[in-house]
Every structure is written in C-alpha cells, then in structure tokens.
C-alpha cells in the first residue's frame, strides 16, 4: 500500500503540515486521497515536499481537493506541451 508522511509545519503552530511521499502511486490510492483531505481539513494549510514539478502532477494533486476549473479570463495564456491540462496557466517571472 502506498503511503505518505505528514509532519508538523513547526512546533510553534497548531495549524499547517508538511506532506512527503506524494507521487502517482500514492495519488491513485483512495485511502491516501482521503488522508490528504482529512489533514487539510484539520490543519488548513499543506506544504508538499519533493513532488514531481509538472502541470499534470499539479492538476492531479489539486483534484484530490475538488474539481478543477479553468481560469475565467480567456486571454490568460494556458500551459502548453506536456503541462497542457485544464486549470494550469502559464506563469513566468523574468526579472
């Protein structure tokens, strides 16, 4: 069975958690998805550590918490290529 590790964000706070071990296998496990929802409901803020940095993973992880919606402004550039999934927009910062 796939699993994740949840630890406190900090000893100072009763809210927030750091979540490790999220990957495609863990996201496919209904009990892990339920655990992620429960931790979010309890802590209100999650930091995911060492997660695959792709639009597809971002969307899959986001879907754990509810259905995705596309950006309301049709002029906002959408992600393209392998990251082209509903709800993922192209954001860049060029200082």
mmCIF file of C-alpha atoms in Angstrom, residues 19-80:
data_model
loop_
_atom_site.group_PDB
_atom_site.id
_atom_site.type_symbol
_atom_site.label_atom_id
_atom_site.label_comp_id
_atom_site.label_asym_id
_atom_site.label_seq_id
_atom_site.Cartn_x
_atom_site.Cartn_y
_atom_site.Cartn_z
ATOM 1 C CA UNK A 19 3.417 16.267 3.364
ATOM 2 C CA UNK A 20 6.033 13.980 1.815
ATOM 3 C CA UNK A 21 5.689 10.942 -0.406
ATOM 4 C CA UNK A 22 3.126 12.241 -2.899
ATOM 5 C CA UNK A 23 3.618 10.595 -6.289
ATOM 6 C CA UNK A 24 1.484 8.926 -8.952
ATOM 7 C CA UNK A 25 1.178 5.709 -6.926
ATOM 8 C CA UNK A 26 0.087 7.453 -3.722
ATOM 9 C CA UNK A 27 -2.418 9.642 -5.582
ATOM 10 C CA UNK A 28 -4.015 6.511 -7.046
ATOM 11 C CA UNK A 29 -4.707 5.197 -3.522
ATOM 12 C CA UNK A 30 -8.176 6.218 -2.271
ATOM 13 C CA UNK A 31 -7.075 5.981 1.358
ATOM 14 C CA UNK A 32 -4.197 8.417 0.735
ATOM 15 C CA UNK A 33 -6.558 10.831 -1.012
ATOM 16 C CA UNK A 34 -8.905 10.630 1.999
ATOM 17 C CA UNK A 35 -5.953 11.168 4.343
ATOM 18 C CA UNK A 36 -4.854 14.274 2.394
ATOM 19 C CA UNK A 37 -8.380 15.702 2.630
ATOM 20 C CA UNK A 38 -8.550 14.974 6.359
ATOM 21 C CA UNK A 39 -5.172 16.592 7.022
ATOM 22 C CA UNK A 40 -6.176 19.645 5.001
ATOM 23 C CA UNK A 41 -9.481 19.944 6.878
ATOM 24 C CA UNK A 42 -7.649 19.621 10.201
ATOM 25 C CA UNK A 43 -4.597 21.800 9.501
ATOM 26 C CA UNK A 44 -5.888 24.235 6.832
ATOM 27 C CA UNK A 45 -2.507 24.612 5.097
ATOM 28 C CA UNK A 46 -0.324 21.987 3.431
ATOM 29 C CA UNK A 47 3.219 22.204 2.100
ATOM 30 C CA UNK A 48 4.108 19.404 -0.311
ATOM 31 C CA UNK A 49 7.763 18.363 -0.343
ATOM 32 C CA UNK A 50 9.562 16.551 -3.179
ATOM 33 C CA UNK A 51 6.618 16.394 -5.584
ATOM 34 C CA UNK A 52 7.090 15.992 -9.339
ATOM 35 C CA UNK A 53 7.144 19.507 -10.819
ATOM 36 C CA UNK A 54 4.781 19.155 -13.772
ATOM 37 C CA UNK A 55 1.413 20.629 -14.638
ATOM 38 C CA UNK A 56 -0.093 17.153 -14.828
ATOM 39 C CA UNK A 57 1.029 16.341 -11.272
ATOM 40 C CA UNK A 58 -0.156 19.730 -10.022
ATOM 41 C CA UNK A 59 -3.580 19.133 -11.568
ATOM 42 C CA UNK A 60 -3.797 15.546 -10.252
ATOM 43 C CA UNK A 61 -2.899 16.675 -6.740
ATOM 44 C CA UNK A 62 -5.356 19.568 -6.929
ATOM 45 C CA UNK A 63 -8.161 17.209 -7.964
ATOM 46 C CA UNK A 64 -7.797 15.454 -4.596
ATOM 47 C CA UNK A 65 -9.441 18.533 -3.061
ATOM 48 C CA UNK A 66 -12.140 19.126 -5.675
ATOM 49 C CA UNK A 67 -12.875 19.527 -9.377
ATOM 50 C CA UNK A 68 -10.631 21.826 -11.395
ATOM 51 C CA UNK A 69 -11.856 24.970 -13.090
ATOM 52 C CA UNK A 70 -10.287 26.808 -15.964
ATOM 53 C CA UNK A 71 -9.069 30.378 -15.463
ATOM 54 C CA UNK A 72 -12.015 32.756 -16.010
ATOM 55 C CA UNK A 73 -10.099 35.111 -18.328
ATOM 56 C CA UNK A 74 -9.733 33.603 -21.808
ATOM 57 C CA UNK A 75 -6.787 35.950 -22.528
ATOM 58 C CA UNK A 76 -4.592 34.323 -19.861
ATOM 59 C CA UNK A 77 -2.046 32.073 -21.573
ATOM 60 C CA UNK A 78 -2.617 28.393 -20.832
ATOM 61 C CA UNK A 79 0.211 25.931 -20.275
ATOM 62 C CA UNK A 80 1.222 24.105 -23.421
#
